[in-house]
PDB file of N, CA and C in Angstrom:
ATOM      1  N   UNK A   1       0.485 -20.751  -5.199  1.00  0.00           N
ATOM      2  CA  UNK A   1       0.455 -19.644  -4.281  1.00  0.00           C
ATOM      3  C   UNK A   1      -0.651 -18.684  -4.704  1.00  0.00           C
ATOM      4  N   UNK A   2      -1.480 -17.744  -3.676  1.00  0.00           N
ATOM      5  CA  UNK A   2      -2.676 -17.288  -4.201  1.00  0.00           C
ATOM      6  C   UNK A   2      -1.769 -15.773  -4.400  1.00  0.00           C
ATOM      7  N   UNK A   3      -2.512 -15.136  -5.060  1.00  0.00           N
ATOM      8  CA  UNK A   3      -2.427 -13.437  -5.105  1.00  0.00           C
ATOM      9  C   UNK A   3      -2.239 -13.098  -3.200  1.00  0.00           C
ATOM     10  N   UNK A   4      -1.698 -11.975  -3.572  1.00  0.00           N
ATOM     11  CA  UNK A   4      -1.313 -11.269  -1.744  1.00  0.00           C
ATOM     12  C   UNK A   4      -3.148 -10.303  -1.771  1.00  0.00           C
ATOM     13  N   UNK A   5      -3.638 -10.167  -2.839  1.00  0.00           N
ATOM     14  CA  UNK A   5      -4.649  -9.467  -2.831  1.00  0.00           C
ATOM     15  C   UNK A   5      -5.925 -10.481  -2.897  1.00  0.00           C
ATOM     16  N   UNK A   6      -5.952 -11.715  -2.591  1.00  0.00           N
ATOM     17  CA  UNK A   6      -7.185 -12.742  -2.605  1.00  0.00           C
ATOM     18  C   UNK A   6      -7.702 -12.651  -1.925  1.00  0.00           C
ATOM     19  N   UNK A   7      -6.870 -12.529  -0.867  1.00  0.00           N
ATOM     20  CA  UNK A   7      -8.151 -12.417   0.733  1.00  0.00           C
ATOM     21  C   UNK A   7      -9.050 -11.063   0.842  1.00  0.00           C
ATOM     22  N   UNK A   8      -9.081 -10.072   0.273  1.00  0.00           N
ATOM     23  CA  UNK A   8      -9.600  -8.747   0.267  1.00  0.00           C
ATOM     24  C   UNK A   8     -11.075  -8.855  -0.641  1.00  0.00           C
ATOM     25  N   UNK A   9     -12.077  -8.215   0.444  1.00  0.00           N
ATOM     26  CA  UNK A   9     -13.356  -8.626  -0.063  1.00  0.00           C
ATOM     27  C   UNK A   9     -13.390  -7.694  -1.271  1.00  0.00           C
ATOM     28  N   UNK A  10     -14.413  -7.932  -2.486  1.00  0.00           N
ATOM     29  CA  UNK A  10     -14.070  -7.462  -3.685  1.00  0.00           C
ATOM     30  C   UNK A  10     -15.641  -6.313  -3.354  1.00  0.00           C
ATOM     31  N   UNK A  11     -15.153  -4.989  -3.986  1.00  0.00           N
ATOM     32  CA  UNK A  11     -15.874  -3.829  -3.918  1.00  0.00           C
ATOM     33  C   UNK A  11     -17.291  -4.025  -4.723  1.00  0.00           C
ATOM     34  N   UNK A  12     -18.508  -3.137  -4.370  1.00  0.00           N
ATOM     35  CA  UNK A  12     -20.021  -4.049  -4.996  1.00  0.00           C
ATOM     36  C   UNK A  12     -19.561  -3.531  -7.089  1.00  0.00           C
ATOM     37  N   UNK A  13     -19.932  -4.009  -7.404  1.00  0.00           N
ATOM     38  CA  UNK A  13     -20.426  -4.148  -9.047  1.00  0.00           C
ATOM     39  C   UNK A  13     -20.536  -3.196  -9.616  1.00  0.00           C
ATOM     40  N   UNK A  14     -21.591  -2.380  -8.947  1.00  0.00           N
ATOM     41  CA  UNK A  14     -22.407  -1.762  -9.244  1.00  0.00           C
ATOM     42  C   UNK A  14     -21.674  -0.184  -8.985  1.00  0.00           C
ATOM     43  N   UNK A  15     -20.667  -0.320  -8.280  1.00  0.00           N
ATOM     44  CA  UNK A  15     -19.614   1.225  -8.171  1.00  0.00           C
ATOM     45  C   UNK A  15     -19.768   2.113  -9.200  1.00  0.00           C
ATOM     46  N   UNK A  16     -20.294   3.252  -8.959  1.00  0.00           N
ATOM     47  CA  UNK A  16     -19.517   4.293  -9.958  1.00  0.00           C
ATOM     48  C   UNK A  16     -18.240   4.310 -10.561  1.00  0.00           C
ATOM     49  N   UNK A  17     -17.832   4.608 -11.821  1.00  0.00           N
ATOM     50  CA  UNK A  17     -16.832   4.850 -12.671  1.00  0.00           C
ATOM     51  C   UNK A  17     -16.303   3.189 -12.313  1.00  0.00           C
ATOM     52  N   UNK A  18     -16.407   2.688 -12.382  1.00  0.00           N
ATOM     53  CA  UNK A  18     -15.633   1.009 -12.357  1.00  0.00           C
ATOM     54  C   UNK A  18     -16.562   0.086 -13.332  1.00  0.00           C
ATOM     55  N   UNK A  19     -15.033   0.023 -13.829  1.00  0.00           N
ATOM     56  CA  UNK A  19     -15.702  -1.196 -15.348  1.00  0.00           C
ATOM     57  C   UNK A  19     -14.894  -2.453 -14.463  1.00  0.00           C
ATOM     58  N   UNK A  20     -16.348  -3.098 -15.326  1.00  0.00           N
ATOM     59  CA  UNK A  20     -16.182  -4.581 -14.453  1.00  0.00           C
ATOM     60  C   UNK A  20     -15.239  -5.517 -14.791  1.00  0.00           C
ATOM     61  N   UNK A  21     -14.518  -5.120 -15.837  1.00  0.00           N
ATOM     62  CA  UNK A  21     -13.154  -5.788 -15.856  1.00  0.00           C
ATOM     63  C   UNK A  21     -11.734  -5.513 -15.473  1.00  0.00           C
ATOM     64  N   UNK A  22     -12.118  -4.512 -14.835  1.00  0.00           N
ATOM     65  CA  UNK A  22     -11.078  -3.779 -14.200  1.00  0.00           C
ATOM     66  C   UNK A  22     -10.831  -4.743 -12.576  1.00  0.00           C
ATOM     67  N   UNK A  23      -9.476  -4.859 -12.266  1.00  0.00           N
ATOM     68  CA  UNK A  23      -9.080  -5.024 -10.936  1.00  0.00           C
ATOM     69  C   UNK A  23     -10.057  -4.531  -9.759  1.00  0.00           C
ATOM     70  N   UNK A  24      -9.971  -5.559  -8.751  1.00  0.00           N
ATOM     71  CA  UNK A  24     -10.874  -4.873  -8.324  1.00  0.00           C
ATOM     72  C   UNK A  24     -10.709  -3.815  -7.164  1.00  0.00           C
ATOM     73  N   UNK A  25      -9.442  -3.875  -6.912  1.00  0.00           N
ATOM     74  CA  UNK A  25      -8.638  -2.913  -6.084  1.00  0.00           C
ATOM     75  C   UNK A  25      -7.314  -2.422  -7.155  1.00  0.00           C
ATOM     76  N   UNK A  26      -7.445  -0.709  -7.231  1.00  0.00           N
ATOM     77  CA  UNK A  26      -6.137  -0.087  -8.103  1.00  0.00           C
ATOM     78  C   UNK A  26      -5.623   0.259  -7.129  1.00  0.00           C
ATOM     79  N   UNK A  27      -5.293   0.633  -5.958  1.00  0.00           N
ATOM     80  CA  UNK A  27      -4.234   1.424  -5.574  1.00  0.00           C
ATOM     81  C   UNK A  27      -4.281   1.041  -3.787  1.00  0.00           C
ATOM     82  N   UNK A  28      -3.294   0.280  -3.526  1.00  0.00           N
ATOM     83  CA  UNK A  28      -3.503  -0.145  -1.952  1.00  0.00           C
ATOM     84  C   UNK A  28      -1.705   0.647  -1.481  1.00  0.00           C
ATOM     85  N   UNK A  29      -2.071   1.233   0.133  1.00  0.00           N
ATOM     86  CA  UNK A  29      -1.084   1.722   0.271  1.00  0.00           C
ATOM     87  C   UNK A  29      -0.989   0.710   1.922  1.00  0.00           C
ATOM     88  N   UNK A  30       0.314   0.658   2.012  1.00  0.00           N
ATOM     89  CA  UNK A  30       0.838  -0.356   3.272  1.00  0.00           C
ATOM     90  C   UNK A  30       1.652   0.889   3.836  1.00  0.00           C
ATOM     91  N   UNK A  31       1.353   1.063   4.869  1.00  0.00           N
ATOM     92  CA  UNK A  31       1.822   1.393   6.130  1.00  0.00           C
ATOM     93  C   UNK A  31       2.822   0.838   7.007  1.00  0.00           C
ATOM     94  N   UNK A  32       3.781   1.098   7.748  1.00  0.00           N
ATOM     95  CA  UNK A  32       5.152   0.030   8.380  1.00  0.00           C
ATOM     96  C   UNK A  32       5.723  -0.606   6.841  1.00  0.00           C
ATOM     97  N   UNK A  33       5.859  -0.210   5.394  1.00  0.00           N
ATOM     98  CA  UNK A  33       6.272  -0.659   4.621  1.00  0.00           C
ATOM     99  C   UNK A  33       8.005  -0.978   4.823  1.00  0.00           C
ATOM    100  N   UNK A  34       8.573  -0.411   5.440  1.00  0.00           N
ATOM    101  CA  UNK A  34       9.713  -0.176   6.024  1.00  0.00           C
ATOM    102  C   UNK A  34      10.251  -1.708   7.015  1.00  0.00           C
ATOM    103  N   UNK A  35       9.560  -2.356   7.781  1.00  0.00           N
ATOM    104  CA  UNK A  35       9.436  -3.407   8.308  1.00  0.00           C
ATOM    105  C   UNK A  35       9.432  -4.190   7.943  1.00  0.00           C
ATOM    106  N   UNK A  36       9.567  -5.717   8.376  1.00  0.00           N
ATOM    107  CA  UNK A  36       9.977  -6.845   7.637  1.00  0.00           C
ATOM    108  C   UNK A  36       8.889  -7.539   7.035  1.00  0.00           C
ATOM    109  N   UNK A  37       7.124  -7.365   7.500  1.00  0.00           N
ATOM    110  CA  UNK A  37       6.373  -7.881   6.997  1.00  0.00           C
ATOM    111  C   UNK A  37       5.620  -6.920   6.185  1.00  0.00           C
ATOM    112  N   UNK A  38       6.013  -5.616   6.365  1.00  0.00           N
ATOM    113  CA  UNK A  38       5.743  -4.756   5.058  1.00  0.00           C
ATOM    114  C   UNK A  38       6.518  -4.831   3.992  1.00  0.00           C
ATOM    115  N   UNK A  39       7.802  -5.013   4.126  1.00  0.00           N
ATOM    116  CA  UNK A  39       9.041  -4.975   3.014  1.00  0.00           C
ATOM    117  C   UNK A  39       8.391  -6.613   2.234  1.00  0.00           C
ATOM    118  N   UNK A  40       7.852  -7.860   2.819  1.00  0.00           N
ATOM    119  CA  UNK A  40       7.711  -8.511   2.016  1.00  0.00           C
ATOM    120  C   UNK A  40       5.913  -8.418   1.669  1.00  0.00           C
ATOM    121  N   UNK A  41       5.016  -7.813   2.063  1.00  0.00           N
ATOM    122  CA  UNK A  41       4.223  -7.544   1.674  1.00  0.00           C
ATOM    123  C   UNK A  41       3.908  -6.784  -0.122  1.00  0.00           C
ATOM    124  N   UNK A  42       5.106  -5.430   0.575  1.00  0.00           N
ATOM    125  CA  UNK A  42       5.269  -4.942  -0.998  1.00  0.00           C
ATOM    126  C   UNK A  42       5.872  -5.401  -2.140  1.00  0.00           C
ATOM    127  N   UNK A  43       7.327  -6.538  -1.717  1.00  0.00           N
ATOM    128  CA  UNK A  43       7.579  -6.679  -3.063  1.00  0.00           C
ATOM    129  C   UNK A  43       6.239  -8.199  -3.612  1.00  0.00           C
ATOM    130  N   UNK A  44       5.623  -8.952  -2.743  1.00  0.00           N
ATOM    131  CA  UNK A  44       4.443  -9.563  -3.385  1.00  0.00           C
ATOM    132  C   UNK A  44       3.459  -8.995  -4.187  1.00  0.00           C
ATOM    133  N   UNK A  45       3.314  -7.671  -3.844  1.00  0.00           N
ATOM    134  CA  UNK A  45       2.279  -6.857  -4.344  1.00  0.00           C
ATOM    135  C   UNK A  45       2.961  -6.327  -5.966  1.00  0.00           C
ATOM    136  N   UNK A  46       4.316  -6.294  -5.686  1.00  0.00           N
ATOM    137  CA  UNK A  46       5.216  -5.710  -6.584  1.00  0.00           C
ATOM    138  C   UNK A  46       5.471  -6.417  -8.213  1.00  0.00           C
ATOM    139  N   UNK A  47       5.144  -7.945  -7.503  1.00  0.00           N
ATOM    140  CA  UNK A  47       5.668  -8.607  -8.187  1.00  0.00           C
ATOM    141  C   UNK A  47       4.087  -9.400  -9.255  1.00  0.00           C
ATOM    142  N   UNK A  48       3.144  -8.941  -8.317  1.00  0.00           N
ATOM    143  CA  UNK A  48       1.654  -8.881  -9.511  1.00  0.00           C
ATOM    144  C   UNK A  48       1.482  -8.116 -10.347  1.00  0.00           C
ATOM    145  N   UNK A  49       2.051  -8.142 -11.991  1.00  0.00           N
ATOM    146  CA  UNK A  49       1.965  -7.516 -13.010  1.00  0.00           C
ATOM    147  C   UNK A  49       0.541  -7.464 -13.249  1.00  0.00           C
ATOM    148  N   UNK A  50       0.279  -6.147 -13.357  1.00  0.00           N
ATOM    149  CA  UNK A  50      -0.951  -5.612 -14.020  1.00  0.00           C
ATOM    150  C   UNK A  50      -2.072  -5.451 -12.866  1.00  0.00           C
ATOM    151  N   UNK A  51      -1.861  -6.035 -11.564  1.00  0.00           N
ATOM    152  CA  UNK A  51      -3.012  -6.192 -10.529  1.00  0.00           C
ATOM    153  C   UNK A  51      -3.514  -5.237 -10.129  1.00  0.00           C
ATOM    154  N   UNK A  52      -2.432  -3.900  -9.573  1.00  0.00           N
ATOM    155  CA  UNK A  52      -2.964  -2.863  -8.868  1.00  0.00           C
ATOM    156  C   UNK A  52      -2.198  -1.640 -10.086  1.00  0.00           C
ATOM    157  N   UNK A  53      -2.407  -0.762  -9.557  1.00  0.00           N
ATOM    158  CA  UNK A  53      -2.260   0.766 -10.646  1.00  0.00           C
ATOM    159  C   UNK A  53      -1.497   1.098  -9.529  1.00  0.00           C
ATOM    160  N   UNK A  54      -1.554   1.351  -8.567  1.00  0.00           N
ATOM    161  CA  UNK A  54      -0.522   2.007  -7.808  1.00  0.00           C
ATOM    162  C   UNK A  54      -0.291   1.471  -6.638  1.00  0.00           C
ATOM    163  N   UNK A  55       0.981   0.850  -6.084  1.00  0.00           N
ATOM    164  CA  UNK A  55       1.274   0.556  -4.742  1.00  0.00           C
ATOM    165  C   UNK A  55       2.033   1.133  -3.734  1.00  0.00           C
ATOM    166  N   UNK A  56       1.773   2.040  -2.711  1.00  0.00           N
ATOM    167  CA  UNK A  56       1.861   3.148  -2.083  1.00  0.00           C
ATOM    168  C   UNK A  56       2.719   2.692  -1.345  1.00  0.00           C
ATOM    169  N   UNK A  57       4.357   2.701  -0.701  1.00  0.00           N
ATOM    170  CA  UNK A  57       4.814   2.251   0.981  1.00  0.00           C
ATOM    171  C   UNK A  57       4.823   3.307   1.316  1.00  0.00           C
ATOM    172  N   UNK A  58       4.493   3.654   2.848  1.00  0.00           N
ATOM    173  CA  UNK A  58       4.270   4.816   3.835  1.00  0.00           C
ATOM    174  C   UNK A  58       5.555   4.379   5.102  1.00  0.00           C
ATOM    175  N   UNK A  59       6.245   4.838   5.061  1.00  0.00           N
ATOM    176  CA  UNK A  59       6.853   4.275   6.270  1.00  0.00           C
ATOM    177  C   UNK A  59       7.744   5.924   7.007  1.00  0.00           C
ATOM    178  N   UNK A  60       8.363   5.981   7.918  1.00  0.00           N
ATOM    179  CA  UNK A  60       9.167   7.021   8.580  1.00  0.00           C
ATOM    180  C   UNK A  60      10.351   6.538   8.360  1.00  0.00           C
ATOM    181  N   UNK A  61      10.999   5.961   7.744  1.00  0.00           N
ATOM    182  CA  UNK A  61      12.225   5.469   7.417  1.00  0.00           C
ATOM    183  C   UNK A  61      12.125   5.450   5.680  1.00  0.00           C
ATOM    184  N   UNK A  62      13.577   5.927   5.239  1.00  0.00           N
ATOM    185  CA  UNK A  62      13.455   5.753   3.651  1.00  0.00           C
ATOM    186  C   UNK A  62      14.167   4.230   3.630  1.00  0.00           C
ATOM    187  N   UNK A  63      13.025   3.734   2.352  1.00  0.00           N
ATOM    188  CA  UNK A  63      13.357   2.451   2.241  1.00  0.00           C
ATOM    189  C   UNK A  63      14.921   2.360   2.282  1.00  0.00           C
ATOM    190  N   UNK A  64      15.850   0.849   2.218  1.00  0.00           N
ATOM    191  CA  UNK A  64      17.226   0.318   1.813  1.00  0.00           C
ATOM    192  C   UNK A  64      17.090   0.757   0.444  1.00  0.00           C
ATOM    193  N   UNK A  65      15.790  -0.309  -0.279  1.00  0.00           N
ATOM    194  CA  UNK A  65      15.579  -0.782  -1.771  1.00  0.00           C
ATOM    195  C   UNK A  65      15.178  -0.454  -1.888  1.00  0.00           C
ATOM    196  N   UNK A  66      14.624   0.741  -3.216  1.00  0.00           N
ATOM    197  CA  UNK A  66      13.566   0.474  -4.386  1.00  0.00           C
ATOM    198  C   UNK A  66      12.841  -0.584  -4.994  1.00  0.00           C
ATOM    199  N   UNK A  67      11.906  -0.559  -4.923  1.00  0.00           N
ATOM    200  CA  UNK A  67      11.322  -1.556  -5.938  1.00  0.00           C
ATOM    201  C   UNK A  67      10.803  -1.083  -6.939  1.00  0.00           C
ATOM    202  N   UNK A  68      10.869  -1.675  -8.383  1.00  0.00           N
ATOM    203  CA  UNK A  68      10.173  -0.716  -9.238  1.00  0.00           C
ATOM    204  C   UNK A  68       8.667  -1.019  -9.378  1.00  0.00           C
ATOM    205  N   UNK A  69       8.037   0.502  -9.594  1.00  0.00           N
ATOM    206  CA  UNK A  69       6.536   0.075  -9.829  1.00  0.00           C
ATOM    207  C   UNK A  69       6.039   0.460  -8.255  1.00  0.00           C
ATOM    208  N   UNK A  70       6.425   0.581  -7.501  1.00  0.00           N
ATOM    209  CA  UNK A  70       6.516   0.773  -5.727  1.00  0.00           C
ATOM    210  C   UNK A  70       6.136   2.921  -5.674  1.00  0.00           C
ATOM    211  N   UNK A  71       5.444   3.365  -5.133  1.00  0.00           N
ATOM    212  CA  UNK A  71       5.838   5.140  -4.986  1.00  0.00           C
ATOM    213  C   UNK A  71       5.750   4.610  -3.409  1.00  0.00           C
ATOM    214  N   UNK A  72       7.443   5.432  -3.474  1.00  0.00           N
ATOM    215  CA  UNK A  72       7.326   5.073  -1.353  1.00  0.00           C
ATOM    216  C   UNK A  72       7.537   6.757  -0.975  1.00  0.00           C
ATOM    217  N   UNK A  73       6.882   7.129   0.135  1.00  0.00           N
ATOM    218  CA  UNK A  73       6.426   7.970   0.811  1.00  0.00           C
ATOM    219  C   UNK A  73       7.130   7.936   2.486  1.00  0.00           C
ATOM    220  N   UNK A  74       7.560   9.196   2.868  1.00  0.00           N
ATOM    221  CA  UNK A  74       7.996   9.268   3.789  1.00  0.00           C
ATOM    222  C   UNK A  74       6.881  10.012   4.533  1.00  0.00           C
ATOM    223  N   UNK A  75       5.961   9.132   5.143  1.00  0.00           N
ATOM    224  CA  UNK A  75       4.810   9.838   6.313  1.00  0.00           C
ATOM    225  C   UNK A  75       4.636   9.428   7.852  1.00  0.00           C
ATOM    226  N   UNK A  76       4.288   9.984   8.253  1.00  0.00           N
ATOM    227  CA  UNK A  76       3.986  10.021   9.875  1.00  0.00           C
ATOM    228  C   UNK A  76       3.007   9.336   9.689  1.00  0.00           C
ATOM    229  N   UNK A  77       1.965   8.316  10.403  1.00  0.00           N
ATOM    230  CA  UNK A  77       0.993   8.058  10.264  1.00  0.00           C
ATOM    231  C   UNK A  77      -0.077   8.489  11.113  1.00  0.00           C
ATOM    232  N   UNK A  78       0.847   9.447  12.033  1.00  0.00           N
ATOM    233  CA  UNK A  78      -0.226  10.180  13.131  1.00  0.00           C
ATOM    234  C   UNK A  78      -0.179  11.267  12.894  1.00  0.00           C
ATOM    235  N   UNK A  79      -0.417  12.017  11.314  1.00  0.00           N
ATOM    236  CA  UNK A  79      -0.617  13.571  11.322  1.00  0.00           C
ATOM    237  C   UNK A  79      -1.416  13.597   9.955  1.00  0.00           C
ATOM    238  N   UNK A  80      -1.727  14.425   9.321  1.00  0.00           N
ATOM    239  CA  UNK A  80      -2.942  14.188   8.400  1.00  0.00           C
ATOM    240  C   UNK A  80      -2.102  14.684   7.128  1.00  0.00           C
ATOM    241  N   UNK A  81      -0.825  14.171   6.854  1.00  0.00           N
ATOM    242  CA  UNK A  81      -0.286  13.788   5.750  1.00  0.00           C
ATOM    243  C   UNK A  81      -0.463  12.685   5.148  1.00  0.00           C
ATOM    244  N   UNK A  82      -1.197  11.566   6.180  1.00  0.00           N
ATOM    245  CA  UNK A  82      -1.544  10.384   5.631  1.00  0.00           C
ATOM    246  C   UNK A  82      -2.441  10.370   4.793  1.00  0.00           C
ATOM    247  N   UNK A  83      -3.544  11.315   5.424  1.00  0.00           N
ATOM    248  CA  UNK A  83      -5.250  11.150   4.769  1.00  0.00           C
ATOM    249  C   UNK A  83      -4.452  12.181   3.364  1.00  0.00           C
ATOM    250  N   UNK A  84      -3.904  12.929   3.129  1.00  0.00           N
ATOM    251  CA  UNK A  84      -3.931  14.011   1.775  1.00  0.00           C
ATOM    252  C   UNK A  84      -3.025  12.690   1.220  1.00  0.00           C
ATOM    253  N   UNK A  85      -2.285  11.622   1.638  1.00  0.00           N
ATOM    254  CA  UNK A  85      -1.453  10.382   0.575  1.00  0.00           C
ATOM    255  C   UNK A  85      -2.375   9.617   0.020  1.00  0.00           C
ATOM    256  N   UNK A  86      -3.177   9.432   0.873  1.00  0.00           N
ATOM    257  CA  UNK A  86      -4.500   8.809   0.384  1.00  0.00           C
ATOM    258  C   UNK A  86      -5.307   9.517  -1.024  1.00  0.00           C
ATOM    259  N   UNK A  87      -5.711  10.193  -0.468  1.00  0.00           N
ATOM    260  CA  UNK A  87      -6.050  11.538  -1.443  1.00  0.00           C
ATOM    261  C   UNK A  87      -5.595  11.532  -2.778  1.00  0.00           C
ATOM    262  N   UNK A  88      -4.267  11.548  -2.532  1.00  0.00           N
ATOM    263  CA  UNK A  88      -3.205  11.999  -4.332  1.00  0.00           C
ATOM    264  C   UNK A  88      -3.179  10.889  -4.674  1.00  0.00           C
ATOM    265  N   UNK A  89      -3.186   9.694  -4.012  1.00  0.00           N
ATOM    266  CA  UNK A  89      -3.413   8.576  -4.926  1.00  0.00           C
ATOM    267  C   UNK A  89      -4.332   7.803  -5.265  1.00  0.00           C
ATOM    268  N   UNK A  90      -5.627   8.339  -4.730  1.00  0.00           N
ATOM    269  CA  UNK A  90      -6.828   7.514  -4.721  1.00  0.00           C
ATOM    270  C   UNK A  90      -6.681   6.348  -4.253  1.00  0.00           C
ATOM    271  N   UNK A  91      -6.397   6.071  -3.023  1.00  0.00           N
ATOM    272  CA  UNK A  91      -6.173   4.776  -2.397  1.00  0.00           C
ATOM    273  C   UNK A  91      -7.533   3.829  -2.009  1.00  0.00           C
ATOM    274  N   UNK A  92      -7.354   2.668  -2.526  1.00  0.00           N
ATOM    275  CA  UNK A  92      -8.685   1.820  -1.753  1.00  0.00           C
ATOM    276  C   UNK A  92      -8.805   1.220  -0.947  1.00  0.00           C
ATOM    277  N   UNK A  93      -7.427   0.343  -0.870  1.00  0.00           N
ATOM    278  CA  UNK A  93      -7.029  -0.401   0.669  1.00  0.00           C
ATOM    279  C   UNK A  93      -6.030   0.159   1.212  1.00  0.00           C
ATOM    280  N   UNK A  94      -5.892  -0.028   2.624  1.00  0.00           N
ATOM    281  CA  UNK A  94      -4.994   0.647   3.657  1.00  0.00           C
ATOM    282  C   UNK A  94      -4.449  -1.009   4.137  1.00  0.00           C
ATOM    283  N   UNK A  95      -3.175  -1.405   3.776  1.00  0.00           N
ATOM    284  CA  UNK A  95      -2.396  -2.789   5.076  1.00  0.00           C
ATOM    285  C   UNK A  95      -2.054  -1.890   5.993  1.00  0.00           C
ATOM    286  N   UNK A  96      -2.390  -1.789   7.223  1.00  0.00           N
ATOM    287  CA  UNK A  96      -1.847  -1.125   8.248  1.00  0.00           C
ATOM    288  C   UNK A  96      -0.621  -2.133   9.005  1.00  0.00           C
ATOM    289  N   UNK A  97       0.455  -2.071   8.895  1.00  0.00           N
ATOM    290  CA  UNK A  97       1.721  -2.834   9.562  1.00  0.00           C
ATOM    291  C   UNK A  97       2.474  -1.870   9.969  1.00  0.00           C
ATOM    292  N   UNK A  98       1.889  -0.525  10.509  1.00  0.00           N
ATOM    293  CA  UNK A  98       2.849   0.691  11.138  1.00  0.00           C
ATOM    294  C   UNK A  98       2.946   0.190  12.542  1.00  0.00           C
ATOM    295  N   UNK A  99       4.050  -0.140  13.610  1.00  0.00           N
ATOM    296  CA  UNK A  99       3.825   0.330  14.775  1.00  0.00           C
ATOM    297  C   UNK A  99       4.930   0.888  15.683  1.00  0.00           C
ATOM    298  N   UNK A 100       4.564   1.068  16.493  1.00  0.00           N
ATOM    299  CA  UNK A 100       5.832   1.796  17.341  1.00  0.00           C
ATOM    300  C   UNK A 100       6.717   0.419  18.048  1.00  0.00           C
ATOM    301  N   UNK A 101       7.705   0.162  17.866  1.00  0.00           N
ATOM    302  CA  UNK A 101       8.521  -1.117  18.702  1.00  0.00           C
ATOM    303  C   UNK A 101       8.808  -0.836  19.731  1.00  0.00           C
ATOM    304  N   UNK A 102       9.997   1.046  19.914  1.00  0.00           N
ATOM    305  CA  UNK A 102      10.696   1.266  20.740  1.00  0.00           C
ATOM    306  C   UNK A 102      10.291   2.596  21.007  1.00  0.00           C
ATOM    307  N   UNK A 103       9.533   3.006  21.853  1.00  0.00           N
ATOM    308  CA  UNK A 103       8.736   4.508  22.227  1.00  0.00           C
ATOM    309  C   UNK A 103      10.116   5.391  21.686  1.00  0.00           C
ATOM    310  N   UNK A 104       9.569   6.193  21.583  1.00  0.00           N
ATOM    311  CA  UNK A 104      10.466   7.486  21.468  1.00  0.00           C
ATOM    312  C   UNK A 104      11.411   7.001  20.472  1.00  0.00           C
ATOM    313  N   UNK A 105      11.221   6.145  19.913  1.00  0.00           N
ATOM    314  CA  UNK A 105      12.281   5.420  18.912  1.00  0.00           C
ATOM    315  C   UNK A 105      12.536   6.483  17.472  1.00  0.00           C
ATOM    316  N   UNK A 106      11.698   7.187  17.055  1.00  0.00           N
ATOM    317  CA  UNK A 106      12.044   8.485  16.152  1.00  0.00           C
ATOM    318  C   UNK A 106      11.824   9.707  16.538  1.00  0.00           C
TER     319      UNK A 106
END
């Protein structure tokens, strides 16, 4: 089975402050983490010791589960609490799996 992070093109070399043995993504935050292909998105991500430094879930629902090693976040993704989550965690990738199912549904 490959890494959940293989398919993600790898950032240039040559980056400021990045040593080249470092991961090449620290901190990816998933969006719709709350959902069934976010909930197994994160614990894959969860379950790569040492891969990422921080794995962000964003969802409008508080998770069932914890996962450890997981910081989950209760955000809107349409108000600019997202961009300051980004922010506090220095995020590099965004999985976007937020969507609306049932209008008016929250």
């Amino acid at each position: 089975m490959t890494s959940p992070s293989a398919g993600l093109a790898t950032p240039s070399a040559a980056q400021p402050g990045r040593d080249e043995n470092e991961a090449p993504y620290r901190s990816v935050l998933v969006t719709g983490a709350g959902g069934y292909i976010g909930r197994q998105l994160v614990g894959a991500l969860a379950r790569e010791p040492g891969e990422l430094r921080t794995i962000v879930a964003a969802d409008v629902r508080a998770p069932a589960e914890r996962l450890a090693g997981v910081e989950y976040a209760l955000v809107d993704i349409c108000t600019a609490d997202l961009a300051e989550l980004c922010a506090r965690h220095a995020v590099d990738v965004v999985v976007h799996l937020a969507a609306i199912v049932t209008p008016d549904a929250h």
